[in-house]
Coordinates of C-alpha atoms in Angstrom, one line a residue:
Chain A
M2 CA -2.0 9.1 19.5
K3 CA -0.1 6.1 18.2
F4 CA -1.2 4.9 14.8
D5 CA -1.2 1.2 15.4
A6 CA -4.0 -0.2 13.3
L7 CA -5.3 -2.9 15.6
A8 CA -5.3 -0.6 18.6
L9 CA -7.0 2.3 16.8
A10 CA -9.7 0.0 15.4
A11 CA -10.4 -1.5 18.8
A12 CA -10.7 2.0 20.3
V13 CA -13.1 3.2 17.6
R14 CA -15.2 0.0 17.8
A15 CA -15.5 0.5 21.5
G16 CA -16.6 4.1 21.1
Q17 CA -13.5 5.4 23.0
V18 CA -12.2 7.4 20.0
R19 CA -14.0 9.0 17.1
A20 CA -12.8 8.0 13.6
V21 CA -13.2 11.7 12.6
D22 CA -10.6 12.7 15.2
I23 CA -8.2 10.1 14.0
A24 CA -8.7 11.3 10.4
Q25 CA -8.1 14.9 11.4
A26 CA -4.9 13.9 13.2
S27 CA -3.7 12.0 10.1
I28 CA -4.4 15.0 7.9
A29 CA -2.6 17.3 10.3
R30 CA 0.5 15.0 10.4
I31 CA 0.5 14.9 6.6
H32 CA 0.5 18.7 6.4
A33 CA 3.2 18.9 9.1
R34 CA 5.6 16.6 7.1
L35 CA 5.3 17.8 3.6
D36 CA 9.1 17.9 3.6
L37 CA 9.1 14.1 3.2
L38 CA 7.5 14.3 -0.2
A39 CA 5.7 11.1 0.6
V40 CA 2.2 12.3 -0.1
T41 CA 1.0 13.4 -3.6
R42 CA -2.6 14.2 -2.7
C43 CA -4.2 14.6 0.7
L44 CA -7.8 13.4 0.4
A45 CA -9.1 15.4 3.4
E46 CA -12.8 15.7 2.3
R47 CA -13.1 12.0 1.4
A48 CA -11.3 10.9 4.6
L49 CA -13.6 13.0 6.8
D50 CA -16.7 11.6 5.0
E51 CA -15.5 8.0 5.4
A52 CA -14.6 8.6 9.1
A53 CA -18.0 10.2 9.8
A54 CA -19.7 7.1 8.3
V55 CA -17.7 4.9 10.6
D56 CA -18.6 7.0 13.6
A57 CA -22.3 6.8 12.6
M58 CA -22.2 3.0 12.5
V59 CA -20.6 2.9 16.0
A60 CA -23.4 5.3 17.2
R61 CA -26.0 2.9 15.8
G62 CA -24.4 0.0 17.6
E63 CA -23.1 -1.5 14.3
D64 CA -19.6 -2.9 13.9
P65 CA -17.7 -0.9 11.2
G66 CA -15.2 -3.8 10.7
P67 CA -11.7 -4.8 11.8
L68 CA -10.1 -1.7 10.5
A69 CA -12.6 0.8 11.9
G70 CA -11.4 4.3 11.6
V71 CA -7.9 3.3 10.7
P72 CA -6.3 6.0 8.3
Y73 CA -4.3 4.7 5.4
G74 CA -2.8 5.8 2.1
V75 CA -2.3 4.2 -1.3
K76 CA 0.5 4.3 -3.8
D77 CA -0.4 6.6 -6.6
L78 CA -1.2 3.7 -9.0
F79 CA -4.5 2.5 -7.3
D80 CA -7.7 3.8 -8.8
V81 CA -9.4 6.3 -6.5
A82 CA -12.9 7.2 -7.7
G83 CA -12.9 10.7 -9.1
L84 CA -9.2 11.1 -9.4
A85 CA -6.7 10.5 -12.2
T86 CA -4.5 7.5 -11.6
T87 CA -1.1 9.0 -12.3
A88 CA 1.1 5.9 -11.7
G89 CA 3.6 8.6 -10.6
S90 CA 3.7 10.2 -14.1
A91 CA 3.1 13.9 -14.8
S92 CA 2.0 12.7 -18.2
R93 CA -1.2 11.2 -16.6
I94 CA -2.2 14.1 -14.3
D95 CA -4.9 15.0 -16.7
A96 CA -6.0 11.4 -17.4
A97 CA -9.7 10.6 -17.1
P98 CA -10.7 10.2 -13.5
A99 CA -11.2 6.7 -12.2
A100 CA -14.9 5.7 -12.3
R101 CA -14.6 3.6 -9.1
D102 CA -12.1 2.6 -6.5
A103 CA -9.7 -0.2 -7.0
V104 CA -11.1 -3.5 -5.5
A105 CA -8.5 -3.4 -2.7
I106 CA -9.7 0.0 -1.6
E107 CA -13.4 -1.2 -1.8
R108 CA -12.5 -4.0 0.6
L109 CA -10.6 -1.8 3.0
R110 CA -13.5 0.6 3.1
A111 CA -15.9 -2.2 3.8
A112 CA -13.7 -3.1 6.7
G113 CA -13.9 0.5 8.1
A114 CA -10.5 1.8 7.0
V115 CA -10.3 5.5 6.0
L116 CA -8.4 6.6 2.9
V117 CA -6.5 9.8 3.6
A118 CA -3.8 10.1 0.9
T119 CA -2.2 9.0 -2.4
L120 CA 1.5 8.4 -2.1
N121 CA 4.6 9.0 -4.1
M122 CA 6.4 6.4 -6.2
D123 CA 8.9 6.0 -9.0
E124 CA 7.3 6.8 -12.3
F125 CA 5.3 3.8 -13.5
A126 CA 6.9 1.8 -10.6
Y127 CA 10.2 1.5 -12.5
G128 CA 12.8 2.1 -9.9
F129 CA 14.0 1.3 -6.4
V130 CA 14.5 4.7 -4.9
T131 CA 11.3 6.9 -5.4
D132 CA 13.1 9.6 -7.3
N133 CA 10.1 11.1 -9.1
A134 CA 10.7 13.7 -11.8
H135 CA 7.4 15.5 -10.9
W136 CA 6.7 15.0 -7.2
G137 CA 10.3 14.9 -6.1
I138 CA 12.4 12.4 -4.1
T139 CA 10.7 10.9 -1.1
R140 CA 12.9 11.3 2.0
N141 CA 13.7 8.7 4.4
P142 CA 12.0 9.7 7.7
H143 CA 15.1 8.4 9.6
D144 CA 17.5 10.5 7.7
P145 CA 16.2 13.0 5.1
A146 CA 19.5 12.9 3.3
R147 CA 18.7 9.3 2.3
F148 CA 16.3 7.6 0.0
A149 CA 13.2 5.9 1.3
G150 CA 13.6 3.2 -1.3
G151 CA 11.1 2.4 -4.0
S152 CA 9.2 2.2 -6.0
S153 CA 6.5 2.4 -3.2
G154 CA 8.7 4.8 -1.2
G155 CA 5.9 7.2 -0.3
S156 CA 3.9 4.4 1.2
A157 CA 6.8 3.2 3.4
A158 CA 7.8 6.7 4.5
A159 CA 4.2 7.7 5.3
V160 CA 3.9 4.7 7.7
A161 CA 7.4 5.1 9.2
A162 CA 6.7 8.7 9.9
G163 CA 3.3 8.0 11.4
L164 CA 1.3 10.0 8.8
V165 CA -1.0 7.0 8.3
A166 CA -1.4 3.7 10.1
F167 CA -0.8 1.6 7.0
A168 CA -0.4 2.0 3.3
L169 CA -0.8 0.0 0.1
G170 CA 1.9 -0.5 -2.4
S171 CA 2.9 -2.7 -5.3
D172 CA 5.8 -5.0 -5.7
T173 CA 7.1 -6.3 -9.1
N174 CA 10.8 -6.8 -8.3
G175 CA 11.0 -5.5 -4.7
S176 CA 9.0 -2.3 -4.6
I177 CA 7.3 -3.1 -1.3
R178 CA 10.1 -5.1 0.3
I179 CA 12.9 -2.6 -0.3
P180 CA 11.2 0.6 1.0
A181 CA 9.8 -1.3 3.9
A182 CA 13.3 -2.4 4.9
L183 CA 14.9 1.0 4.4
C184 CA 12.2 2.8 6.4
G185 CA 12.0 0.2 9.2
V186 CA 8.4 -1.0 8.8
F187 CA 6.8 -4.3 7.9
G188 CA 5.7 -5.0 4.3
N189 CA 4.3 -8.0 2.5
K190 CA 4.5 -9.2 -1.1
P191 CA 1.9 -11.9 -1.5
T192 CA 1.8 -15.1 -3.5
H193 CA 1.6 -13.9 -7.1
G194 CA -2.0 -13.2 -8.1
S195 CA -3.5 -13.8 -4.7
L196 CA -4.6 -10.2 -3.9
P197 CA -6.9 -8.2 -6.2
M198 CA -5.3 -6.3 -9.0
D199 CA -8.4 -4.8 -10.4
G200 CA -8.0 -1.0 -10.6
V201 CA -4.2 -1.1 -10.2
F202 CA -2.1 0.5 -13.0
P203 CA 0.0 -2.3 -14.4
F204 CA 3.7 -2.5 -14.9
V205 CA 4.7 -6.2 -15.5
D206 CA 1.7 -8.5 -15.4
S207 CA 3.8 -11.6 -14.9
L208 CA 5.3 -10.2 -11.7
D209 CA 3.1 -7.4 -10.3
D210 CA 1.4 -7.8 -6.9
I211 CA -0.1 -5.5 -4.4
G212 CA 0.6 -5.6 -0.7
A213 CA 0.8 -3.5 2.4
F214 CA 3.1 -1.6 4.8
A215 CA 2.3 -1.5 8.5
R216 CA 3.9 -0.8 11.9
S217 CA 3.6 -4.4 13.1
A218 CA 3.3 -7.9 11.6
A219 CA 0.0 -8.3 13.5
D220 CA -1.4 -5.2 11.8
L221 CA -0.1 -6.5 8.5
A222 CA -1.9 -9.8 9.0
V223 CA -5.3 -8.1 9.6
I224 CA -4.9 -5.9 6.5
D225 CA -3.9 -8.9 4.5
A226 CA -7.0 -10.8 5.7
V227 CA -9.2 -8.0 4.7
L228 CA -7.6 -7.7 1.2
R229 CA -7.6 -11.5 0.8
Q230 CA -11.1 -11.9 2.3
D231 CA -9.7 -14.9 4.2
N232 CA -8.4 -14.9 7.7
A233 CA -7.7 -18.7 8.1
V234 CA -4.2 -19.6 9.3
P235 CA -3.1 -23.1 8.4
D236 CA -0.8 -25.2 10.6
F237 CA 2.7 -24.1 10.1
V238 CA 5.9 -25.6 11.6
P239 CA 8.8 -23.9 9.8
R240 CA 12.4 -25.1 9.9
P241 CA 13.9 -21.9 8.6
A242 CA 17.0 -21.9 6.5
V243 CA 19.2 -19.0 5.4
L244 CA 20.0 -18.5 1.7
D245 CA 23.8 -18.2 1.3
G246 CA 26.0 -17.5 -1.7
W247 CA 24.5 -14.7 -3.8
F248 CA 22.4 -13.5 -0.9
E249 CA 25.3 -13.1 1.5
R250 CA 27.6 -11.3 -0.9
N251 CA 27.9 -7.5 -0.9
L252 CA 26.4 -6.9 2.6
T253 CA 27.6 -3.8 4.4
P254 CA 29.2 -4.4 7.8
A255 CA 26.1 -3.2 9.7
M256 CA 23.9 -5.6 7.7
R257 CA 26.4 -8.4 8.0
F258 CA 26.3 -8.1 11.8
A259 CA 22.5 -7.7 12.2
F260 CA 21.8 -10.5 9.7
D261 CA 24.2 -12.9 11.4
L262 CA 22.6 -12.2 14.7
F263 CA 19.1 -12.8 13.4
T264 CA 20.0 -16.0 11.6
I265 CA 22.3 -17.5 14.2
G266 CA 21.7 -21.3 14.6
F267 CA 19.7 -21.6 11.3
P268 CA 21.2 -23.9 8.6
R269 CA 22.6 -22.4 5.4
V270 CA 21.3 -23.5 2.0
S271 CA 22.2 -22.7 -1.6
L272 CA 20.5 -22.0 -4.8
D273 CA 22.2 -22.5 -8.1
R274 CA 22.6 -19.6 -10.6
V275 CA 20.8 -16.9 -8.7
D276 CA 22.5 -14.4 -10.9
K277 CA 20.7 -15.9 -13.9
A278 CA 17.4 -15.6 -12.1
R279 CA 18.0 -12.0 -11.3
S280 CA 19.0 -11.3 -14.9
A281 CA 15.9 -13.1 -16.2
A282 CA 13.7 -11.1 -13.9
F283 CA 15.4 -7.9 -15.1
L284 CA 14.9 -8.8 -18.7
M285 CA 11.2 -9.9 -18.2
T286 CA 10.6 -6.6 -16.6
A287 CA 12.2 -4.6 -19.4
Y288 CA 10.4 -6.6 -22.1
E289 CA 6.9 -6.5 -20.6
G290 CA 7.2 -3.0 -19.3
G291 CA 8.7 -1.7 -22.5
R292 CA 6.1 -3.3 -24.7
F293 CA 3.2 -2.0 -22.6
H294 CA 4.5 1.6 -22.8
L295 CA 5.7 1.5 -26.4
P296 CA 2.5 3.0 -27.9
A297 CA 2.6 6.0 -25.5
L298 CA 6.4 6.4 -26.0
R299 CA 5.9 6.7 -29.7
D300 CA 3.5 9.6 -29.1
Q301 CA 5.0 11.4 -26.1
A302 CA 8.4 10.1 -25.2
L303 CA 9.5 13.5 -23.8
A304 CA 6.6 13.5 -21.3
Y305 CA 8.2 10.6 -19.4
D306 CA 10.8 10.8 -16.7
P307 CA 14.0 10.5 -18.7
A308 CA 15.4 7.8 -16.3
V309 CA 12.3 5.7 -16.8
R310 CA 11.8 6.4 -20.5
D311 CA 15.2 5.3 -21.6
R312 CA 14.9 2.0 -19.7
L313 CA 11.4 1.4 -21.3
I314 CA 12.6 2.1 -24.8
A315 CA 15.6 -0.2 -24.5
G316 CA 13.3 -2.9 -23.0
A317 CA 10.8 -2.6 -25.8
A318 CA 13.5 -3.6 -28.3
L319 CA 14.2 -6.9 -26.6
P320 CA 13.5 -9.9 -28.8
E321 CA 10.8 -12.3 -27.9
A322 CA 13.4 -15.1 -27.8
V323 CA 15.1 -13.5 -24.8
Y324 CA 11.8 -13.2 -23.0
R325 CA 11.0 -16.9 -23.7
A326 CA 14.5 -17.9 -22.4
A327 CA 13.8 -15.9 -19.2
L328 CA 10.5 -17.8 -18.8
D329 CA 12.2 -21.1 -19.3
W330 CA 14.8 -20.4 -16.7
R331 CA 12.0 -19.4 -14.3
T332 CA 10.5 -22.8 -14.5
T333 CA 13.9 -24.4 -13.7
F334 CA 14.7 -22.0 -10.9
I335 CA 11.2 -22.3 -9.2
A336 CA 11.7 -26.0 -9.0
Q337 CA 15.0 -25.5 -7.1
V338 CA 13.4 -23.0 -4.7
E339 CA 10.3 -25.1 -4.0
A340 CA 12.5 -28.1 -3.2
L341 CA 14.1 -26.1 -0.4
L342 CA 10.7 -24.8 0.8
D343 CA 9.3 -28.3 1.0
R344 CA 12.0 -29.0 3.6
H345 CA 12.2 -25.7 5.4
K346 CA 8.9 -23.8 4.9
V347 CA 10.7 -20.5 5.3
L348 CA 13.9 -19.2 3.6
I349 CA 15.6 -16.1 5.0
A350 CA 17.6 -13.6 3.0
P351 CA 18.5 -9.9 3.3
V352 CA 16.2 -7.4 1.6
V353 CA 19.0 -5.1 0.5
M354 CA 22.8 -4.9 1.1
G355 CA 22.6 -2.4 3.9
E356 CA 21.3 1.0 4.9
A357 CA 19.4 3.4 2.6
P358 CA 21.7 5.0 0.1
R359 CA 22.4 8.7 0.3
I360 CA 20.6 10.9 -2.2
D361 CA 23.8 12.8 -3.0
D362 CA 25.6 9.5 -3.6
P363 CA 22.9 7.3 -5.2
V364 CA 25.0 4.1 -5.6
V365 CA 25.4 0.7 -4.1
V366 CA 28.6 -1.4 -4.2
V367 CA 28.1 -4.7 -6.1
D368 CA 31.2 -7.0 -6.3
G369 CA 33.4 -4.0 -5.7
E370 CA 31.9 -1.8 -8.3
R371 CA 29.7 1.3 -7.7
Q372 CA 26.4 0.7 -9.4
P373 CA 23.2 3.0 -9.6
A374 CA 21.0 2.3 -6.7
R375 CA 17.9 3.0 -8.8
A376 CA 18.4 -0.2 -10.8
N377 CA 20.5 -2.4 -8.3
L378 CA 18.8 -2.3 -4.9
G379 CA 16.8 -5.3 -6.0
L380 CA 19.7 -7.7 -6.1
Y381 CA 18.2 -10.0 -3.4
T382 CA 14.5 -9.3 -4.1
Q383 CA 14.3 -9.8 -7.8
P384 CA 15.2 -13.6 -7.8
I385 CA 12.4 -14.2 -5.2
S386 CA 9.5 -12.3 -6.8
F387 CA 10.6 -13.9 -10.0
C388 CA 9.2 -17.1 -8.4
G389 CA 5.9 -15.5 -7.3
L390 CA 6.5 -16.5 -3.7
P391 CA 5.0 -14.7 -0.7
V392 CA 7.5 -12.6 1.3
V393 CA 7.3 -10.6 4.5
S394 CA 9.9 -7.8 4.6
A395 CA 10.6 -7.5 8.3
P396 CA 12.7 -4.9 10.1
L397 CA 15.6 -6.1 12.2
P398 CA 16.1 -4.7 15.8
V399 CA 19.0 -2.4 15.1
R400 CA 20.3 0.8 16.7
G401 CA 21.2 2.7 13.5
L402 CA 19.5 3.1 10.2
P403 CA 16.8 0.5 9.4
L404 CA 17.7 -2.9 8.0
G405 CA 15.4 -5.6 6.9
V406 CA 15.1 -9.3 6.1
Q407 CA 13.0 -11.3 3.7
L408 CA 11.0 -14.1 5.2
I409 CA 10.1 -16.2 2.2
G410 CA 7.4 -18.8 2.2
A411 CA 5.9 -21.4 -0.1
R412 CA 3.2 -20.4 -2.5
G413 CA 0.0 -19.9 -0.7
S414 CA 1.5 -19.8 2.8
D415 CA 1.0 -16.0 3.2
R416 CA -1.3 -16.2 6.2
A417 CA 1.0 -18.6 8.1
L418 CA 4.1 -16.6 7.2
L419 CA 2.5 -13.4 8.6
Q420 CA 1.6 -15.1 11.8
W421 CA 5.1 -16.5 12.2
A422 CA 6.5 -13.0 11.7
A423 CA 4.2 -11.7 14.4
G424 CA 5.6 -14.3 16.7
L425 CA 9.2 -13.2 16.0
E426 CA 8.2 -9.6 16.6
A427 CA 6.6 -10.5 19.9
R428 CA 9.8 -12.2 20.9
G429 CA 11.8 -9.1 20.0
D430 CA 13.7 -10.8 17.1
L431 CA 12.0 -8.2 14.8
A432 CA 11.2 -4.6 15.6
P433 CA 9.9 -1.7 13.5
K434 CA 11.8 1.5 13.6
L435 CA 9.3 4.4 13.7
E436 CA 9.8 8.1 14.1
E437 CA 10.0 8.9 17.8
T438 CA 7.3 11.5 17.6
C439 CA 4.7 8.7 16.9
Chain B
M295 CA 25.5 -12.4 -29.5
T296 CA 24.9 -11.9 -33.2
E297 CA 21.5 -13.5 -32.9
F298 CA 20.3 -10.1 -31.5
P299 CA 22.2 -7.6 -33.6
L300 CA 20.8 -4.5 -31.9
F301 CA 22.3 -5.6 -28.6
D302 CA 25.7 -6.0 -30.2
L303 CA 25.9 -2.3 -31.2
T304 CA 28.0 0.1 -29.2
E305 CA 27.7 3.5 -31.0
E306 CA 24.7 5.7 -29.9
A307 CA 23.9 6.6 -33.5
E308 CA 23.8 3.0 -34.6
I309 CA 21.6 2.1 -31.7
A310 CA 19.3 4.9 -32.4
A311 CA 18.9 3.9 -36.0
A312 CA 18.4 0.3 -35.2
L313 CA 15.8 1.2 -32.5
A314 CA 13.9 3.5 -34.9
E315 CA 13.6 0.7 -37.4
A316 CA 12.8 -2.0 -34.8
L317 CA 10.2 0.0 -32.8
A318 CA 8.9 2.4 -35.4
I319 CA 9.8 5.2 -33.0
D320 CA 11.3 8.5 -33.7
L321 CA 13.9 8.6 -31.0
P322 CA 14.4 12.1 -29.6
E323 CA 18.0 13.1 -29.4
A324 CA 17.7 13.6 -25.6
C325 CA 17.0 9.9 -25.2
L326 CA 20.1 8.7 -27.0
P327 CA 22.7 8.4 -24.2
G328 CA 20.3 6.9 -21.7
V329 CA 18.8 4.4 -24.2
A330 CA 22.3 3.4 -25.3
A331 CA 23.4 2.8 -21.7
N332 CA 20.3 0.7 -21.1
V333 CA 20.8 -1.3 -24.2
R334 CA 24.3 -2.1 -23.0
L335 CA 23.0 -3.0 -19.5
L336 CA 20.4 -5.4 -21.1
R337 CA 23.1 -6.9 -23.2
R338 CA 25.0 -7.9 -20.0
H339 CA 21.8 -9.5 -18.6
I340 CA 21.2 -11.4 -21.8
A341 CA 24.8 -12.7 -21.6
V342 CA 24.2 -13.9 -18.1
L343 CA 20.9 -15.6 -19.1
R344 CA 22.6 -17.3 -22.0
D345 CA 25.5 -18.5 -19.9
E346 CA 27.9 -16.4 -21.9
V347 CA 29.7 -15.0 -18.8

């Protein structure tokens, strides 16, 4: 049984497959792939209850919705009624259970989707590799010696391995786009603030967004429509351009080849001082994240993952003047980017420099220097989320390990961007890389 | 970068003392190397933001 969301929902709505059977298959797959360390909690009882409710609606001749019986998981920072929202931290395992589901989960349930699992992440979403001190390092389904990317690595790995049909994650600096690219699936970071954040554990309010991972752009578009409660697609005639300079430095040979092939014939355009935008995003993250966590750090610093704790403490010490300077540069930088988007509608950039880093050599090469992957995989994603723009992280059709591109749209063009990505996928210009067993 | 003295410090002990004062936090010894490394990393990003590099 392939876990394509649209196909599964169509079969359930037509009474050809029972949602309960799909949920059981998903649960079985989760238990068969515990080695991935993608899943933190399998919600078997809840999933079977939700699936039975979907089947009962079909039996009564009612339509359960566009995601009828489709199994999914959520990054472990979404509120799930009755469970502690850990945000990937062992320090929150005994937190008070959530009184209700996050709004995003409520909307998915109303559309017939079936929640099966919570998924691994970097602690408090502060990292790009999903190296979690308590739940372990999520493995890349395409090579278990490599990272899945992060911070929503469990979500990406679970979709790529076919444990669930789709998953929710969050993206502050690249935390959906990066794992989607490294695991070979589609992911979307929406226009900032356009999808519901109620019931999502925060990291950096100015930059946080939720989004989804799926096996196709068409699946992603349906999930987005459910989350957004809007399926309208405006007219859209892109004249895509490729971001050069900063965004074309440091690519691995495999990425260089695949990226050039994908972007052949598109004009190249430049942004000024992308390095400054990336540093500003880095500092905003450290400042807001550090200040949010400071009260807890004063009380229980040693309960944090050391790699996260030390970043947060340093960030909490940043002066407000630095934060204000970062915000000022954001205004200037956004004006530059929006001028390009007025002309081109879509800008294209790599997601990361190349293939997923190896777990035993957790570095990336930036300007000839080996730098920690945990903090530096966001080289190309941070300057874009800094602007609050919608992005589809799309897998390139490659033979080796997965590689991905960012399709960047103007503010509010989320729906059109997803439809355009689906067209590219239908043409074969984009292709997910899924575990062959699925 | 004397405007932000904490981010000019290089010695772990000095950074710990400055942080303890600035944040009213009793910094566990285990945090010192990692926090100091992150202070230095943020210093580099501040320099980029302020066009100092």
